[in-house]
mmCIF file of C-alpha atoms and ligand atoms in Angstrom:
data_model
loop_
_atom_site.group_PDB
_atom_site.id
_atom_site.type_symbol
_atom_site.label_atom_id
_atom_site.label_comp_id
_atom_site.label_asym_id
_atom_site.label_seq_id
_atom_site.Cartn_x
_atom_site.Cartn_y
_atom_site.Cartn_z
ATOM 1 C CA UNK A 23 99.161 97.794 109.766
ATOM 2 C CA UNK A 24 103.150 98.016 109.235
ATOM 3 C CA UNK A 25 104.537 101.186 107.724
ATOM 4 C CA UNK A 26 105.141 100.258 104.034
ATOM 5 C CA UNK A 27 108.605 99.665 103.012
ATOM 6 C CA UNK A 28 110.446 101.802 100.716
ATOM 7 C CA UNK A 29 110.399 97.733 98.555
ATOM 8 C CA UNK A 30 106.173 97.825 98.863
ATOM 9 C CA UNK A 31 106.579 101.555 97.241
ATOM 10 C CA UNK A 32 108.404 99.737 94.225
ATOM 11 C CA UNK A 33 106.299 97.308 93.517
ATOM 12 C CA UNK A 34 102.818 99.685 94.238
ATOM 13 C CA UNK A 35 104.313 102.019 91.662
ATOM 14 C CA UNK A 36 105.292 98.825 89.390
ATOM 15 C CA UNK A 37 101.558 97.776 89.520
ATOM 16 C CA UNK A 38 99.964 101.584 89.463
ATOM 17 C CA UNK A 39 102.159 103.250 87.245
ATOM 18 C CA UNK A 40 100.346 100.907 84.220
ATOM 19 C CA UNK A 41 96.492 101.157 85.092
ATOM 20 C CA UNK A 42 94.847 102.801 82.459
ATOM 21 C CA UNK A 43 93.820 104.895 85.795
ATOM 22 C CA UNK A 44 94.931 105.095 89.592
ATOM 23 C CA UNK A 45 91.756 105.467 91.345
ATOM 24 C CA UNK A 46 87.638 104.681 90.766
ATOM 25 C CA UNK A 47 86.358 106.196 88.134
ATOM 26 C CA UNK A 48 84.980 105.897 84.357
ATOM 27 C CA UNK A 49 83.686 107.741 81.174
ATOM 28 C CA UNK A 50 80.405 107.557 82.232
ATOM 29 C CA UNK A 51 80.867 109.344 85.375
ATOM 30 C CA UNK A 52 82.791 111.831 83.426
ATOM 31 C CA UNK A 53 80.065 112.686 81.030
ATOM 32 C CA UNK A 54 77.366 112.608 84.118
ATOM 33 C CA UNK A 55 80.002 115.346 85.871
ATOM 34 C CA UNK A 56 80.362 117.081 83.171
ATOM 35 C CA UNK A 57 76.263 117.466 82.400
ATOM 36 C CA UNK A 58 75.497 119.526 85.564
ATOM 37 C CA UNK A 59 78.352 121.557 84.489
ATOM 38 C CA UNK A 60 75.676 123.278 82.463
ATOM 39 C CA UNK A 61 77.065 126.729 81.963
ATOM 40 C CA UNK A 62 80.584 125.761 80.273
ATOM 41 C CA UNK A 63 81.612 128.227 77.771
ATOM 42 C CA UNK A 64 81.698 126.523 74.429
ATOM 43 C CA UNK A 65 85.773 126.124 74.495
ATOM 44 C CA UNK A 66 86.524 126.247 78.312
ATOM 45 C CA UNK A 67 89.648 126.209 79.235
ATOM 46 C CA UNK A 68 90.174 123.130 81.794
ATOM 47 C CA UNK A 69 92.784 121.974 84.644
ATOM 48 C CA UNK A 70 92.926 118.631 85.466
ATOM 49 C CA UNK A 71 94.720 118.102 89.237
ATOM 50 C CA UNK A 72 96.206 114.718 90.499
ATOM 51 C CA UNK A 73 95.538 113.111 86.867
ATOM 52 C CA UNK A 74 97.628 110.204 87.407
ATOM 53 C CA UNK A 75 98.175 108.404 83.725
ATOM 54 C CA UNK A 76 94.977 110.606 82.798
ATOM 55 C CA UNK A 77 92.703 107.990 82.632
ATOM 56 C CA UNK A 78 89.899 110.906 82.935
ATOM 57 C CA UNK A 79 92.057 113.671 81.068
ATOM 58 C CA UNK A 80 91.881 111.519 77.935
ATOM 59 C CA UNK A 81 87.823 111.720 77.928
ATOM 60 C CA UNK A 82 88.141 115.293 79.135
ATOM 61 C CA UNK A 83 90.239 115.673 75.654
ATOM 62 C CA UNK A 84 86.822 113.840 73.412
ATOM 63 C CA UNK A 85 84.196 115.965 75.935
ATOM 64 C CA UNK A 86 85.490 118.829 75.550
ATOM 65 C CA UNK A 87 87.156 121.391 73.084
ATOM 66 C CA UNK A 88 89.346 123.764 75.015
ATOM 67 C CA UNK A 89 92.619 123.998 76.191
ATOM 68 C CA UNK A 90 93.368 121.399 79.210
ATOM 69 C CA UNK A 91 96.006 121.383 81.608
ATOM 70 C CA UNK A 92 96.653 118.232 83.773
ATOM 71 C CA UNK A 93 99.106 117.970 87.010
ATOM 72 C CA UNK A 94 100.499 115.492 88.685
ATOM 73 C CA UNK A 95 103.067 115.489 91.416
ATOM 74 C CA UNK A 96 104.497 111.985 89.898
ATOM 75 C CA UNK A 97 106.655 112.262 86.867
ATOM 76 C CA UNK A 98 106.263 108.492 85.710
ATOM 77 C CA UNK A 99 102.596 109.196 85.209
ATOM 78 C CA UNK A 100 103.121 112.544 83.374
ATOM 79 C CA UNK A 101 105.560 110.924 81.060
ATOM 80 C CA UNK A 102 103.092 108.638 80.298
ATOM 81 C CA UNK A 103 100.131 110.991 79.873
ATOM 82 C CA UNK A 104 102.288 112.946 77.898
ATOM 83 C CA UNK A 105 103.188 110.103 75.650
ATOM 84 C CA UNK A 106 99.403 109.267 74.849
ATOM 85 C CA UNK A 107 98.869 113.367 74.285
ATOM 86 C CA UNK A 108 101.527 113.001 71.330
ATOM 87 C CA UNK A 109 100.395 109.887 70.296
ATOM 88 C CA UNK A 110 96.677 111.414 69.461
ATOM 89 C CA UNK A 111 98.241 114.392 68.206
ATOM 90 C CA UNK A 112 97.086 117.025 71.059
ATOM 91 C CA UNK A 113 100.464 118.536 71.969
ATOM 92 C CA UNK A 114 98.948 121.939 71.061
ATOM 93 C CA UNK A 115 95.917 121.502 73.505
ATOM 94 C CA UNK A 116 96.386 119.428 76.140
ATOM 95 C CA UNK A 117 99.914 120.098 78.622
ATOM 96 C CA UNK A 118 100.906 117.567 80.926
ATOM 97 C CA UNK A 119 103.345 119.148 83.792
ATOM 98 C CA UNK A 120 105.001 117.711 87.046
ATOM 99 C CA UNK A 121 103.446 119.614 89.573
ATOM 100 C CA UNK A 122 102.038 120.139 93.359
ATOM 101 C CA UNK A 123 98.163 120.738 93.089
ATOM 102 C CA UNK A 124 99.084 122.943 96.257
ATOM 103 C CA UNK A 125 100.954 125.389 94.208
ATOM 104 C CA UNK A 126 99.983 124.870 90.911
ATOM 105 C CA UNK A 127 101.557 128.079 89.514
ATOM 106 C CA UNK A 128 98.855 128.852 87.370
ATOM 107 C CA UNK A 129 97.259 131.804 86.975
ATOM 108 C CA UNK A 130 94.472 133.134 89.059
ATOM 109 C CA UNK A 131 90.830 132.930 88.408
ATOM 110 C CA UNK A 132 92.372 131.469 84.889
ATOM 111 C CA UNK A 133 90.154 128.207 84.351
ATOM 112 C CA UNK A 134 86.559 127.717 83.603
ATOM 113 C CA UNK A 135 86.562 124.417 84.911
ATOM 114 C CA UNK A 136 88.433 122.207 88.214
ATOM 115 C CA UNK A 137 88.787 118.356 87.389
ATOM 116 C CA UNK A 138 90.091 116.148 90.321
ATOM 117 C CA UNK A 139 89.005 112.332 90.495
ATOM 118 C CA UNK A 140 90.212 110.875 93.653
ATOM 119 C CA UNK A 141 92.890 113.498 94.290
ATOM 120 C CA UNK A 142 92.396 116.846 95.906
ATOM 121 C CA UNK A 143 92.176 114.563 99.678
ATOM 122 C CA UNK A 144 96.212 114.469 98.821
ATOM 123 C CA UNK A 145 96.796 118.098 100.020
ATOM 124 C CA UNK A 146 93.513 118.245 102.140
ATOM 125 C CA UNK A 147 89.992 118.703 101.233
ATOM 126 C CA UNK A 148 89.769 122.240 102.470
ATOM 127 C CA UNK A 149 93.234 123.330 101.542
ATOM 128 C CA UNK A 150 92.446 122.276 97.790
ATOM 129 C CA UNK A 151 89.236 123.553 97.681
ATOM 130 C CA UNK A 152 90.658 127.020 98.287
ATOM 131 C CA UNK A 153 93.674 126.201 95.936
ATOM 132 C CA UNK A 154 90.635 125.825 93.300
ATOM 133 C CA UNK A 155 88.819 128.297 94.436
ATOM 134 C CA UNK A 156 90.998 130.593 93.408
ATOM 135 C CA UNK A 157 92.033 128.991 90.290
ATOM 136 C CA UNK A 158 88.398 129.237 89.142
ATOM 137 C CA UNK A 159 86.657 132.137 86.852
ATOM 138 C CA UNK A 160 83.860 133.507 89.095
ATOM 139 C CA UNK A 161 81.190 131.249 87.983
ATOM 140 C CA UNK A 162 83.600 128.631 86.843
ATOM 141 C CA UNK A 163 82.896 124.962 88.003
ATOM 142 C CA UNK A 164 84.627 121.968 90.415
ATOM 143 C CA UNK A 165 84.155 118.333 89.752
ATOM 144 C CA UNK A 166 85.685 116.158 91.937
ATOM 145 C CA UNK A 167 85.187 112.706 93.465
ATOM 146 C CA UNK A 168 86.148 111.832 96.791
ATOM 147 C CA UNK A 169 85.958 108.740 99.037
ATOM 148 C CA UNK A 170 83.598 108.861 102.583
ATOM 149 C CA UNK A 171 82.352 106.958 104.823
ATOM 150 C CA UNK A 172 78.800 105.309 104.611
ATOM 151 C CA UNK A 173 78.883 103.281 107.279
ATOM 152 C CA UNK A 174 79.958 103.327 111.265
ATOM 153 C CA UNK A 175 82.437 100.921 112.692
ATOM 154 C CA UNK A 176 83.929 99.133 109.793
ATOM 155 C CA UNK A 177 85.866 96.129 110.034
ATOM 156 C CA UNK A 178 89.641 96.446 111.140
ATOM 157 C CA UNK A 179 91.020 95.608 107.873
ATOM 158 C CA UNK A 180 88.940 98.291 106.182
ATOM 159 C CA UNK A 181 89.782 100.581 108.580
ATOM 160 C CA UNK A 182 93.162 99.975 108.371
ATOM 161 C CA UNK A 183 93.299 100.113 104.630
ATOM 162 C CA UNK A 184 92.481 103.976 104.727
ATOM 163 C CA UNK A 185 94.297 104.915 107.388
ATOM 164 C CA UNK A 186 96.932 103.833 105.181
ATOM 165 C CA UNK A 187 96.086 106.526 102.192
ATOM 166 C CA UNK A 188 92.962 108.185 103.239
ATOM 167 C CA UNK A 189 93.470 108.999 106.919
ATOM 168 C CA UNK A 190 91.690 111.907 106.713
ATOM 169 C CA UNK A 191 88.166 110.803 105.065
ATOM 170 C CA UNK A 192 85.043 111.776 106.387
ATOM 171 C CA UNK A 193 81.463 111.651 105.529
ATOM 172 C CA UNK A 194 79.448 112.808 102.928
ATOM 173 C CA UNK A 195 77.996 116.137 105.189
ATOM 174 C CA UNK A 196 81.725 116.993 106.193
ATOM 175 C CA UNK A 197 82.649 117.055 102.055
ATOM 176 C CA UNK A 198 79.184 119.165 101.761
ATOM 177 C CA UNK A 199 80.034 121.506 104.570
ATOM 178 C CA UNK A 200 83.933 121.886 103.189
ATOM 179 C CA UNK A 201 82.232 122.658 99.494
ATOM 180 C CA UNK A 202 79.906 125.203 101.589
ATOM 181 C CA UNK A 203 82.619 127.033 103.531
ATOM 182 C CA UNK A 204 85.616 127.239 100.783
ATOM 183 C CA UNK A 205 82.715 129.315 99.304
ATOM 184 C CA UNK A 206 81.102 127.302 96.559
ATOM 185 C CA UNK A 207 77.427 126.496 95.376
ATOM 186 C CA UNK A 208 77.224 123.047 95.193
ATOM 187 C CA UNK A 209 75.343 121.995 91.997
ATOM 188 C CA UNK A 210 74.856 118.009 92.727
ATOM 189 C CA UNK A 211 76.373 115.067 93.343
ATOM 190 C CA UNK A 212 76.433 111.072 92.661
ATOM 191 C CA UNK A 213 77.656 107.807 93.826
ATOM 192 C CA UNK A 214 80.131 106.137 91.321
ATOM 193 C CA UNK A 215 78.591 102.763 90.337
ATOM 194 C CA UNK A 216 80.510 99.511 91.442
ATOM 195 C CA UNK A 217 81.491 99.014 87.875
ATOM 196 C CA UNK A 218 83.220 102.393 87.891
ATOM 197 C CA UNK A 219 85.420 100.774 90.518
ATOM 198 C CA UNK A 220 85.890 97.759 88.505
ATOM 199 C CA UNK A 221 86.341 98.641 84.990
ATOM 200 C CA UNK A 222 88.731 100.949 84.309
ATOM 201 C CA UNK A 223 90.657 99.918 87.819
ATOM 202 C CA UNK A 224 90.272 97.181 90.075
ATOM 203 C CA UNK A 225 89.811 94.443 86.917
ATOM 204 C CA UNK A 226 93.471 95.575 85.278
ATOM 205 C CA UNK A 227 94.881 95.988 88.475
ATOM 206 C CA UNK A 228 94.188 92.299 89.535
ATOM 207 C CA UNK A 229 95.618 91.534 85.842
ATOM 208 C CA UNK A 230 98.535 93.478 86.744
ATOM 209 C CA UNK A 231 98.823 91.144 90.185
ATOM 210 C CA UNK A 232 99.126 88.433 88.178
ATOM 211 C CA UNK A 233 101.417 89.052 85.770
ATOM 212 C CA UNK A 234 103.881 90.528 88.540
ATOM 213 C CA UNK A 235 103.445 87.323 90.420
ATOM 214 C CA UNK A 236 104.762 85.209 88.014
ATOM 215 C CA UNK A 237 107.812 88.014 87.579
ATOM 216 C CA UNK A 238 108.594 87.755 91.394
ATOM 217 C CA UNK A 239 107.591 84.314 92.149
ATOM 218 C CA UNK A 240 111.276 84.098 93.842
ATOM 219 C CA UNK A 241 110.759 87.218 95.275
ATOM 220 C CA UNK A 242 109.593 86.950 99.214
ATOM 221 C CA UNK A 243 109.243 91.020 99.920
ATOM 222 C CA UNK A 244 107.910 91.328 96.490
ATOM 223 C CA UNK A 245 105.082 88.728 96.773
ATOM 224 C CA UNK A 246 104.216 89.908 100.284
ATOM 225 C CA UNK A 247 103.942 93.585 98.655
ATOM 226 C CA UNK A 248 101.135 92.211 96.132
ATOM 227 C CA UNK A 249 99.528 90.522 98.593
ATOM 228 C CA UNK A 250 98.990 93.329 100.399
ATOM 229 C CA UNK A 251 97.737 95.023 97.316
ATOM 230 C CA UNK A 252 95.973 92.675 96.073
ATOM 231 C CA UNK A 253 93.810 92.696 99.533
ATOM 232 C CA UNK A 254 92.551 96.186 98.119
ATOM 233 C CA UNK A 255 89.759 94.907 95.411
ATOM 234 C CA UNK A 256 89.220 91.709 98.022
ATOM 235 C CA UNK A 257 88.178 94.699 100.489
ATOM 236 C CA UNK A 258 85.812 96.067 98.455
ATOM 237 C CA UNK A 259 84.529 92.849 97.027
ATOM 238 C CA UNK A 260 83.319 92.416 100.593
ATOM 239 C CA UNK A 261 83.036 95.353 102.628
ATOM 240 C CA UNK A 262 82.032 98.184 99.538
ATOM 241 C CA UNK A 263 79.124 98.742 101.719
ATOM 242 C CA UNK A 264 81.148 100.391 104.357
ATOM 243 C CA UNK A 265 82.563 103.424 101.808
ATOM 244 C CA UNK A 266 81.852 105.180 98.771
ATOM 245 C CA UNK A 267 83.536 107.197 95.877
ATOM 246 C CA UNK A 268 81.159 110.891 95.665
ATOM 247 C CA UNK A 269 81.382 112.813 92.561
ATOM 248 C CA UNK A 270 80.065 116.389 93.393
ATOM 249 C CA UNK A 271 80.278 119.483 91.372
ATOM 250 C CA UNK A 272 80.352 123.102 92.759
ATOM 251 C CA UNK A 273 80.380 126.198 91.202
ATOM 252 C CA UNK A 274 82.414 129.509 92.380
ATOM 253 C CA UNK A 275 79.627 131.649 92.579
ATOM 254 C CA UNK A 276 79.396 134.864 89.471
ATOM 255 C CA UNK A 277 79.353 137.355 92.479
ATOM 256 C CA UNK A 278 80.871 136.190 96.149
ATOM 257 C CA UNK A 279 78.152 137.909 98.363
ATOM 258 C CA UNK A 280 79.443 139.813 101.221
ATOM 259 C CA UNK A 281 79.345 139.179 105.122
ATOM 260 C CA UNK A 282 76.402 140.813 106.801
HETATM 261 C C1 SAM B 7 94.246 108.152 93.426
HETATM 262 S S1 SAM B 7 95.266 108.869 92.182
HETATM 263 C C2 SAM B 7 94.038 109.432 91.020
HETATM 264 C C3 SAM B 7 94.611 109.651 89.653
HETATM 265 C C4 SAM B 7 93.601 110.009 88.571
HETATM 266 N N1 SAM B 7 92.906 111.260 88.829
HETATM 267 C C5 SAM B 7 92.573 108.913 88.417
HETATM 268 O O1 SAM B 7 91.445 109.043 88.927
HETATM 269 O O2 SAM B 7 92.915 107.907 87.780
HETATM 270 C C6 SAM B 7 95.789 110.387 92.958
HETATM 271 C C7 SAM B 7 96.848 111.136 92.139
HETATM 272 O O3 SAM B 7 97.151 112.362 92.806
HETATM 273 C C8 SAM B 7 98.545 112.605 92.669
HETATM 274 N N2 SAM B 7 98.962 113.533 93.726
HETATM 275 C C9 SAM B 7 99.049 113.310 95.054
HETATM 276 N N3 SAM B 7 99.453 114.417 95.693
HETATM 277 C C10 SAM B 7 99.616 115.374 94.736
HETATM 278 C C11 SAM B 7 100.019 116.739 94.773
HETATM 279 N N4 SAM B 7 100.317 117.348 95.926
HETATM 280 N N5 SAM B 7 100.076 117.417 93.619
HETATM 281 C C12 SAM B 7 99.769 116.822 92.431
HETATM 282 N N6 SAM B 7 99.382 115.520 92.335
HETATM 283 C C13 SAM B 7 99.305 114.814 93.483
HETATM 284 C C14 SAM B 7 99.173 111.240 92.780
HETATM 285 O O4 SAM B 7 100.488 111.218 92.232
HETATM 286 C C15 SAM B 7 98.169 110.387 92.006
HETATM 287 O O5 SAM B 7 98.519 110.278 90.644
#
């Protein structure tokens, strides 16, 4: 597949930038992630990395009480998030900064629990995981959700449509093994259900499509960029079978047990 144009970038960003979320992913989930957290401290204090428009920071706000901080590398989704933080009135609890999840420049060992849907891949599974591991309390918790692999030799067009994001996914035992070897305990994980994919993502971003379409009906390299997104929901209308979005949770361990 081409190299997308700086053009496709424009209009990706025009169709992204006003999901109610950027990747799979919905309340339920949230809630099921958050329930084998089960050793939270009443108020824990929460960091939310790669939260897009906050889609999942929003719930994180309703399911929980403490202080949350959210980070995005892209300021057009922060200044949104931010927006909807004033709007609800939680300026004093929730803080929405421009940032890289690989140098967060928060304290260490500061947060009693990770939150990443669809996200940490962006820096590398393993490099994240150790950014969070040390972000963590001891005995603090990870939930993330992650794409892999479920079956070999997908078709070309699925193939290719990673390899344009995701060139780096593997399969569910390589995120297990990562989780393993960035030294956490890894307390369960799940399959997001189809309509987690739908829902909250694939459904607006089709409605988004549309509208857009009529915008650039005149518009040759804009049409050919929604086309091309647009082939991302046909993908997994027929090939879902090949891939799957994992929500696991891990735990830094209360005491790191020494070598030997
Ligand atoms: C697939 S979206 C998921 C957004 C959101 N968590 C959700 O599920 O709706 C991935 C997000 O990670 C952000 N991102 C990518 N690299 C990043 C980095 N190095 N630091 C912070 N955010 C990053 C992107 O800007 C994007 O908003």
């Amino acid at each position: 597949m081409n190299e997308p144009s700086p053009r496709f970038w424009e209009i990706f960003f025009e169709v992204y930038e006003n999901l109610p979320r950027q990747g799979p992913g919905n309340r339920d989930c949230a809630e099921k992630a958050l329930r084998l957290c089960g050793d939270l401290p009443p108020a824990p204090a929460v960091l939310d990395l790669g939260c897009g428009v906050g889609g999942q920071t929003l719930y994180l706000t309703e399911l929980t009480s403490g202080p949350i901080v959210a980070i995005d590398s892209h300021a057009p989704v922060i200044a949104r998030l931010q927006a909807a933080i004033a709007e609800r009135g939680l300026s004093q609890r929730v803080r929405a900064i421009v940032g890289d999840m690989a140098r967060p420049e928060q304290p260490p060992a500061s947060f009693d629990l990770i939150w990443s849907e669809g996200a940490l891949y962006s820096i590398g599974l393993r490099n994240a995981l150790h950014v969070c591991h040390g972000l963590l309390r001891p005995g603090g918790y990870l939930a993330f959700s992650d794409a892999v692999w479920r079956r070999e030799n997908p078709p070309p067009a699925v193939k290719a449509g990673f390899d344009l994001d995701y060139p780096t996914m593997g399969w569910l035992d390589d995120d297990l093994t990562a989780i393993r070897d960035c030294g956490f305990k890894l307390v369960g994980h799940f399959s997001l259900p189809d309509e987690a994919w739908w829902d909250d993502f694939y459904t607006p971003m089709e409605g988004r499509i549309a509208e857009l379409r009529g915008k650039y009906a005149d518009d040759i390299e804009a049409s050919s960029a929604l086309d091309r997104l647009a082939g991302e929901p046909e993908m997994h209308r027929r090939h879902s079978d090949f891939y799957a979005y994992k929500f696991f949770v891990a735990r830094r361990p209360l005491a790191q047990s020494l070598p030997g």
